[in-house]
mmCIF file of C-alpha atoms and ligand atoms in Angstrom:
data_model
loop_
_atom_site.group_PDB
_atom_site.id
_atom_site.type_symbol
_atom_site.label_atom_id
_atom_site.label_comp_id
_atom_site.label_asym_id
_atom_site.label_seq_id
_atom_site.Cartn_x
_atom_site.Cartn_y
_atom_site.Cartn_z
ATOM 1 C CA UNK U 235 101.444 146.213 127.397
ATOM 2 C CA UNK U 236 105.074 146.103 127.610
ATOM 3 C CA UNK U 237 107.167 148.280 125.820
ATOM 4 C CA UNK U 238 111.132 147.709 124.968
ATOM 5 C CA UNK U 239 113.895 150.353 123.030
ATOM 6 C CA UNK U 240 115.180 149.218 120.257
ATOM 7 C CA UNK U 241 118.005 151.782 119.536
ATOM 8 C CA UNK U 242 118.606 150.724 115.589
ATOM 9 C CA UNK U 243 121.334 150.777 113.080
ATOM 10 C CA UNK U 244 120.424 153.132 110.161
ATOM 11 C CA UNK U 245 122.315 153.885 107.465
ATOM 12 C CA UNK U 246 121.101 154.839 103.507
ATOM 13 C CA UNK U 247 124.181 155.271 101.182
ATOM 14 C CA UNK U 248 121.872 157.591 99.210
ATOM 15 C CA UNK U 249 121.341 160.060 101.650
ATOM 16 C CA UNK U 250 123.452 159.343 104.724
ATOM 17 C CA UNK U 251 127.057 160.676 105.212
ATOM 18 C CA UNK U 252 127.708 158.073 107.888
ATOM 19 C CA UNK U 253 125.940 156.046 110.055
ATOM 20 C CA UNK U 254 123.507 157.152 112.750
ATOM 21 C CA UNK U 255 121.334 155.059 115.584
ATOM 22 C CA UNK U 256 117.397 155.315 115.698
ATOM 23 C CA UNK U 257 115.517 155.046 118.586
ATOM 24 C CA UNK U 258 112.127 153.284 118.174
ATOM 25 C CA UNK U 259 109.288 152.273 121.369
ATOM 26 C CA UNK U 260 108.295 148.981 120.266
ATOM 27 C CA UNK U 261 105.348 146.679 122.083
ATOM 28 C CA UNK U 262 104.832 143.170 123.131
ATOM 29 C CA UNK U 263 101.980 142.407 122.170
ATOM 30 C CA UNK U 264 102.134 138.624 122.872
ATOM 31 C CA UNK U 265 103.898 136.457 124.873
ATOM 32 C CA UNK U 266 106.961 134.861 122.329
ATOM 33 C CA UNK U 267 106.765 138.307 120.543
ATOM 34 C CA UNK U 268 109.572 137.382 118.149
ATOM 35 C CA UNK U 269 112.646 139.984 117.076
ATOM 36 C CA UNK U 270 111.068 139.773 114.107
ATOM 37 C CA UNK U 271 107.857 140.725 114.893
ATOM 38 C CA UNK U 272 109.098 143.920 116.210
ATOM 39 C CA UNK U 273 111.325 145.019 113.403
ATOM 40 C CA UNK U 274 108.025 144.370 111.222
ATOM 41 C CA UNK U 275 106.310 146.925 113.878
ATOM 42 C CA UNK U 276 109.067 149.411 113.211
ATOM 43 C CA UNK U 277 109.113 148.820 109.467
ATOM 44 C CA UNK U 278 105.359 148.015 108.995
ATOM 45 C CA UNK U 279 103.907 151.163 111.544
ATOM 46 C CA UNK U 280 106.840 153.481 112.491
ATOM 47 C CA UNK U 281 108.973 153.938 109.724
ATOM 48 C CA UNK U 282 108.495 152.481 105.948
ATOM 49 C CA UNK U 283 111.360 153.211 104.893
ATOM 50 C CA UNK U 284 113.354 150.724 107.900
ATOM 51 C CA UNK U 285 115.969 147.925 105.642
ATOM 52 C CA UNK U 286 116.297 144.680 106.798
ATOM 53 C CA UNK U 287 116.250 140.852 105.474
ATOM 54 C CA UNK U 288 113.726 138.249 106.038
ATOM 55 C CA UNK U 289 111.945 135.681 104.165
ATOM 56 C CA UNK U 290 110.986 132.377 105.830
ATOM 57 C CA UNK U 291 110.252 133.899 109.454
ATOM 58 C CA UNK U 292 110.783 129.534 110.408
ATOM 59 C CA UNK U 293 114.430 129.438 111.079
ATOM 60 C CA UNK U 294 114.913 127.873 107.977
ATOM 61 C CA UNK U 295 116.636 130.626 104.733
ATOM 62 C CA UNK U 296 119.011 131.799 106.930
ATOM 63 C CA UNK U 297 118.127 135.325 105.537
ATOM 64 C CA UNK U 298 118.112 137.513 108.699
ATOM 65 C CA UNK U 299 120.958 137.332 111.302
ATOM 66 C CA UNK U 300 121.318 139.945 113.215
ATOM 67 C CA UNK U 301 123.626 141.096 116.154
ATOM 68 C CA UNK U 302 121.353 142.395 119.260
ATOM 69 C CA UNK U 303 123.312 143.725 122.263
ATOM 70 C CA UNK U 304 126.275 142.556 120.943
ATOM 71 C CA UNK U 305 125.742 138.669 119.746
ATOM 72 C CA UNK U 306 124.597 137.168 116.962
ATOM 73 C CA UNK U 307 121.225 135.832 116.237
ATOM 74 C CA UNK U 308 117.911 135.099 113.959
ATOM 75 C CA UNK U 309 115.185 137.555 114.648
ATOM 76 C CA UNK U 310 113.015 134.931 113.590
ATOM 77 C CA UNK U 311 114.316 132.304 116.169
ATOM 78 C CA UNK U 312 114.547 134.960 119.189
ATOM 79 C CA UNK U 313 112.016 136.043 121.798
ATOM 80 C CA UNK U 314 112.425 139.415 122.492
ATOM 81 C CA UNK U 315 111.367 138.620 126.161
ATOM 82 C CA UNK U 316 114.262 135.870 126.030
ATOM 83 C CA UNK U 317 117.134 138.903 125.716
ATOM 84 C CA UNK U 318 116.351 140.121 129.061
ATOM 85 C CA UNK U 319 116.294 143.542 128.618
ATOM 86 C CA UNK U 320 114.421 146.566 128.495
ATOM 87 C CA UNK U 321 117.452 148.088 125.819
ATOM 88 C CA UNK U 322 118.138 146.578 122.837
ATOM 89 C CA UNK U 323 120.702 147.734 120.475
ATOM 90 C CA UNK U 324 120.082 146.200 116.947
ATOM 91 C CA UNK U 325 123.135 146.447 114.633
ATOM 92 C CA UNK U 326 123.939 144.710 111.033
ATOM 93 C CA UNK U 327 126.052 141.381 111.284
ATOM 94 C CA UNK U 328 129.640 142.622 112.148
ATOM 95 C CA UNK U 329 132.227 142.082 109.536
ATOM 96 C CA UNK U 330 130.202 142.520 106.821
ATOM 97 C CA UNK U 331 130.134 145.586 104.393
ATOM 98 C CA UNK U 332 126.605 147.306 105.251
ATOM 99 C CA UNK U 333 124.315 147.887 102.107
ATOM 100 C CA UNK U 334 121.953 149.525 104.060
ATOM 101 C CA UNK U 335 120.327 149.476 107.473
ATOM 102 C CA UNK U 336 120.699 145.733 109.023
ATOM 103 C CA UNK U 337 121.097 144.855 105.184
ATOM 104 C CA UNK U 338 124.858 143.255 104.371
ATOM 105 C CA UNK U 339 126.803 142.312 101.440
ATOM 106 C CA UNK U 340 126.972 138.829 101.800
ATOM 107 C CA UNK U 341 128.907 137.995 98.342
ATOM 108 C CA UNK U 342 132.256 137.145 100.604
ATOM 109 C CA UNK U 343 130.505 135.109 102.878
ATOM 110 C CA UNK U 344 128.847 132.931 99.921
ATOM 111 C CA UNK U 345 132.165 133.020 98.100
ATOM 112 C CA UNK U 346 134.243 131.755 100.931
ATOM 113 C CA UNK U 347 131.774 129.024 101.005
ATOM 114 C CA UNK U 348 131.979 128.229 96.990
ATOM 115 C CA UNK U 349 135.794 128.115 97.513
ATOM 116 C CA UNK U 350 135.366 124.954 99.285
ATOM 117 C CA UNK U 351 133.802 122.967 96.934
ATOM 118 C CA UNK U 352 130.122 122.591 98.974
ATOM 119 C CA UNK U 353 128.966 119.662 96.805
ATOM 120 C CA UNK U 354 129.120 115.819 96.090
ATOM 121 C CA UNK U 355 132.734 115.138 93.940
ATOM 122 C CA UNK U 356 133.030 111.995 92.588
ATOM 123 C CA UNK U 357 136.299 110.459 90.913
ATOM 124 C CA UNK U 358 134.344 106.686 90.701
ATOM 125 C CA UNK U 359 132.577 106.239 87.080
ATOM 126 C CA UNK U 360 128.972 107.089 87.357
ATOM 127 C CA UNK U 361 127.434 104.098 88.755
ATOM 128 C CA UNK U 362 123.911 103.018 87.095
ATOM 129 C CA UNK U 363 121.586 104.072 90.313
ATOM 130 C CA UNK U 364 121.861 106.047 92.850
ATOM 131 C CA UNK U 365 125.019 105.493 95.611
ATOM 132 C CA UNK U 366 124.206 103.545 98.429
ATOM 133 C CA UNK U 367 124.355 105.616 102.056
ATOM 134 C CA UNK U 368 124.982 103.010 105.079
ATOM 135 C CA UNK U 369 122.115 104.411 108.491
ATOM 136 C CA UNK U 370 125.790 104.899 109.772
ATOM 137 C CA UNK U 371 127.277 106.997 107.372
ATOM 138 C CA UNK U 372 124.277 108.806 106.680
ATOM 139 C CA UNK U 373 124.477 109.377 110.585
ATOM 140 C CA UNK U 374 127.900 110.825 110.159
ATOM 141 C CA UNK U 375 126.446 114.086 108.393
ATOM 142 C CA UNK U 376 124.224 115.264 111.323
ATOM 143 C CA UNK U 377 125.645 118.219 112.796
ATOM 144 C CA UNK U 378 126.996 119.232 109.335
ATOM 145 C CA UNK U 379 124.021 119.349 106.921
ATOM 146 C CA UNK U 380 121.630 121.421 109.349
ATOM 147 C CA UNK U 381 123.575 124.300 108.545
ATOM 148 C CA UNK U 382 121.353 127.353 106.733
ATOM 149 C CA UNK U 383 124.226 129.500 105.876
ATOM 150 C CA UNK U 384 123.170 132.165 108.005
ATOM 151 C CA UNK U 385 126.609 134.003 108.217
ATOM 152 C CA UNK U 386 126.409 134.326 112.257
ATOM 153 C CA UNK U 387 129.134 132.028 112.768
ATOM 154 C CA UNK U 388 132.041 133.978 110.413
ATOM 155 C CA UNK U 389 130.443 137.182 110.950
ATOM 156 C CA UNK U 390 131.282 136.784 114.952
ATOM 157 C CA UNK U 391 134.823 134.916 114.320
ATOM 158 C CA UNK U 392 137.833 137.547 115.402
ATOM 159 C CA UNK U 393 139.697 136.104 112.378
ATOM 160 C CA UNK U 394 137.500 136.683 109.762
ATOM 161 C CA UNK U 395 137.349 140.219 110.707
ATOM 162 C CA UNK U 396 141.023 141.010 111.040
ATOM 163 C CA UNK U 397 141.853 138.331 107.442
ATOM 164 C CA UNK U 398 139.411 139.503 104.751
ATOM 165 C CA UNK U 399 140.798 136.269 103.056
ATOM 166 C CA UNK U 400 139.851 134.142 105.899
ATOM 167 C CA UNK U 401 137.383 131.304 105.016
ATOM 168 C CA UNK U 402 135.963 131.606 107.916
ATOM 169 C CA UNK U 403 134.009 128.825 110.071
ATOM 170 C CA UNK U 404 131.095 128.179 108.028
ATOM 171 C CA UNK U 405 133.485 127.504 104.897
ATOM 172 C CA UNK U 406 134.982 124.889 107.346
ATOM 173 C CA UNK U 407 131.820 123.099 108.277
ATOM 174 C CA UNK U 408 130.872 122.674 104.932
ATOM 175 C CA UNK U 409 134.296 121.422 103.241
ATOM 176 C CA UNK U 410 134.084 118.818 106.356
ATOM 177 C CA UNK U 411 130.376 117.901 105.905
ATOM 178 C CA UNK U 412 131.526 116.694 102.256
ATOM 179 C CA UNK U 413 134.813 115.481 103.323
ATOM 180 C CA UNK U 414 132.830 112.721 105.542
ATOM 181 C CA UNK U 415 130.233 112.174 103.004
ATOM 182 C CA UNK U 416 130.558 108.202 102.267
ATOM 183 C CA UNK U 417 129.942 109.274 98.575
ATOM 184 C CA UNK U 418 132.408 111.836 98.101
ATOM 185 C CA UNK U 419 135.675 111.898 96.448
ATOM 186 C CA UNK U 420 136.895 114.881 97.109
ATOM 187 C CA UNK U 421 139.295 115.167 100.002
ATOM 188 C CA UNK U 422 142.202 115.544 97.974
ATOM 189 C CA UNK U 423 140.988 118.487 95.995
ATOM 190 C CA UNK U 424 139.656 120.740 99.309
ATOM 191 C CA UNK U 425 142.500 119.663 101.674
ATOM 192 C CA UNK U 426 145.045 121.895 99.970
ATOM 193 C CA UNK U 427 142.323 124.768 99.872
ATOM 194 C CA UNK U 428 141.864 124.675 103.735
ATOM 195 C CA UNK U 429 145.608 124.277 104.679
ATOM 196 C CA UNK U 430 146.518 127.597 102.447
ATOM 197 C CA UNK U 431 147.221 130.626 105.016
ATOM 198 C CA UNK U 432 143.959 131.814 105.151
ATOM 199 C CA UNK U 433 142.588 128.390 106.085
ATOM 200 C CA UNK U 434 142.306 126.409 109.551
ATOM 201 C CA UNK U 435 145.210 127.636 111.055
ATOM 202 C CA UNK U 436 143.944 130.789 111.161
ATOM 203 C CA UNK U 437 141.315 130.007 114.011
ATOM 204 C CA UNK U 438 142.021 130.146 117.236
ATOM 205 C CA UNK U 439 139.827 127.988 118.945
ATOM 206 C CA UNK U 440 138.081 130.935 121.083
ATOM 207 C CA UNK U 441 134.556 129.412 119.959
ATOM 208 C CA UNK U 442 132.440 132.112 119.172
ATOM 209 C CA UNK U 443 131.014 130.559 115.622
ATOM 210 C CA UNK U 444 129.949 127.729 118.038
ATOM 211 C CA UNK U 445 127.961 130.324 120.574
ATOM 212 C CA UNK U 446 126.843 132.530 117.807
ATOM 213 C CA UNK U 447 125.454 129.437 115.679
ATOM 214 C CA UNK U 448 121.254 129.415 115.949
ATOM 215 C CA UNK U 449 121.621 126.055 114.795
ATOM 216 C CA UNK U 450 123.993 124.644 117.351
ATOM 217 C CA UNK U 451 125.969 122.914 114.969
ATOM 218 C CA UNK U 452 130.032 123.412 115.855
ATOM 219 C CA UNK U 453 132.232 124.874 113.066
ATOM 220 C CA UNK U 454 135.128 124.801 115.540
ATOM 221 C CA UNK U 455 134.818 121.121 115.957
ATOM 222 C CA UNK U 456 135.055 120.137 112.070
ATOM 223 C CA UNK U 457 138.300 122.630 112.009
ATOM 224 C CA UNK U 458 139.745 120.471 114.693
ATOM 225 C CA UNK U 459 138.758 117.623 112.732
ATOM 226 C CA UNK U 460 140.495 119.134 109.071
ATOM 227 C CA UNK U 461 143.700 120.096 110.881
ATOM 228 C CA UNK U 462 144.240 116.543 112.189
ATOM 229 C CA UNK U 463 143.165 114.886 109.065
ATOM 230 C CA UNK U 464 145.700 117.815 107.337
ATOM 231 C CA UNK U 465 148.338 116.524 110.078
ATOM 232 C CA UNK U 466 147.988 112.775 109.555
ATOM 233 C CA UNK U 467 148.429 112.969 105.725
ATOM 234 C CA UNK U 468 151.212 115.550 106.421
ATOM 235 C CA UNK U 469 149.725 117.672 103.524
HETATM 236 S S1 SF4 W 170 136.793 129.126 116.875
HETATM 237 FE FE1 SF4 W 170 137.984 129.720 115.075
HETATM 238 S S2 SF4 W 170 136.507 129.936 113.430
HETATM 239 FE FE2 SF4 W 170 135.353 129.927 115.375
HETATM 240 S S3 SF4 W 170 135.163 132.099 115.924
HETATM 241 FE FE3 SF4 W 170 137.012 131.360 116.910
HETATM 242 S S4 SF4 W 170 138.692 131.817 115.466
HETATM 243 FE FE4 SF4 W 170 136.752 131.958 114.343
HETATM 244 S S1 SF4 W 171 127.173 127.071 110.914
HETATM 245 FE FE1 SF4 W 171 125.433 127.913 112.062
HETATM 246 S S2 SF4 W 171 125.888 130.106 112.260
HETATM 247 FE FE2 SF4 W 171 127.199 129.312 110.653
HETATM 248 S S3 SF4 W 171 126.107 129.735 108.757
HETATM 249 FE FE3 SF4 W 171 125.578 127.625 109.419
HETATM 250 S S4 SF4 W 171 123.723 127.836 110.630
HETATM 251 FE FE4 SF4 W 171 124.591 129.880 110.447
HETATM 252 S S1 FES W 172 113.482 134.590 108.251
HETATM 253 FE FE1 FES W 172 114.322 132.759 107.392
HETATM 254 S S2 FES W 172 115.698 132.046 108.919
HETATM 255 FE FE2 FES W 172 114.743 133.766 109.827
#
């Protein structure tokens, strides 16, 4: 059976001064043994008292990003046998205060996201059923909606670490997945939000929310998108 390092991130506020690495002989004990399946062999047989986040194990909460070897990912969504290596370094999401372990603080992250208004605004009177969606505009949203708020985009975005008031990508794709909602109203209030100095000028187009996204959805296309609409109404 094949056997692979993991050389781990540990770190208990309780009892740690600083940060240390652990160094743990996990096996493959099927083919598709996922990321996640080997930190549960660490946590589960090794060491009980080994932090991290997961819930769904199906791609789907979002709850456990990672960054292994240096990039982003979902343990849940990732073959270890996929990484292509014998090594692995497993670290917390970068940019992120660390709670402890692979466990972050993600209260920026969700409150960067709240400050772009993430839901439906409408100005219209409530009509008396529910707003019709056109196939087409309904189609507009795909790309946008998938998104599971997983953090790997910001947390791998040079800007958001050097601004702590940086939105940050994923705020970006979800002010634009509402701005092109056929039943939202809301343009005017979240234009001036992303146009403030910590907004979409801030990126720099170097794309690595789009690589680090397990989705493949493309925050840097949507700020492209918000700058020009931000340009045409000269706001
Ligand atoms: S493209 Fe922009 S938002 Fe994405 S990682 Fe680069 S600087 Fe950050
Ligand atoms: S855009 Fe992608 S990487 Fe960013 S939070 Fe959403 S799913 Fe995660
Ligand atoms: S455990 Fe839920 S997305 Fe991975």
């Amino acid at each position: 059976m094949k056997t692979v390092t993991f050389e781990v991130f540990r770190y208990d506020p309780d009892k740690d001064k600083e940060a240390y690495y652990d160094t743990f002989q996990v096996e493959l004990r099927r083919p598709g043994y996922l990321l996640l399946d080997a930190l549960n062999q660490i946590k589960w047989e090794l060491d009980p008292t080994f932090t991290y986040r997961r819930s769904c194990r199906e791609g789907v909460c979002g709850s456990d990003g990672i960054n292994v070897n240096g990039v982003n990912m979902l343990s849940c969504m990732t073959k270890v046998e996929d990484l292509g290596s014998d090594h692995l370094v497993i670290q917390p999401l970068p940019g992120m205060n660390v709670m402890r372990d692979l466990v972050t603080d993600v209260d920026d992250f969700f409150n960067k996201f709240i400050t772009v208004k993430p839901y439906i605004i409408r100005k219209s009177p409530n009509p008396d059923k529910e707003i019709y969606q056109s196939p087409e505009d309904r189609k507009l949203l795909d790309g946008l909606y998938e998104c599971i708020l997983c953090g790997c985009c910001s947390s791998s975005c040079p800007s958001f670490w050097a601004d702590k008031k940086y939105l940050g990508p994923n705020a970006f794709l979800r002010a634009w997945r509402y701005i092109v909602d056929s039943r939202d109203e809301g343009a005017e209030e979240r234009l001036p939000i992303l146009n403030d100095k910590h907004g979409v000028w801030r990126c720099h187009t170097i794309y690595n929310c789009v690589e680090a996204c397990p989705k493949e959805l493309n925050p840097t296309d949507a700020i492209v998108k918000i700058r020009k609409m931000l340009l045409d109404q000269q706001i």
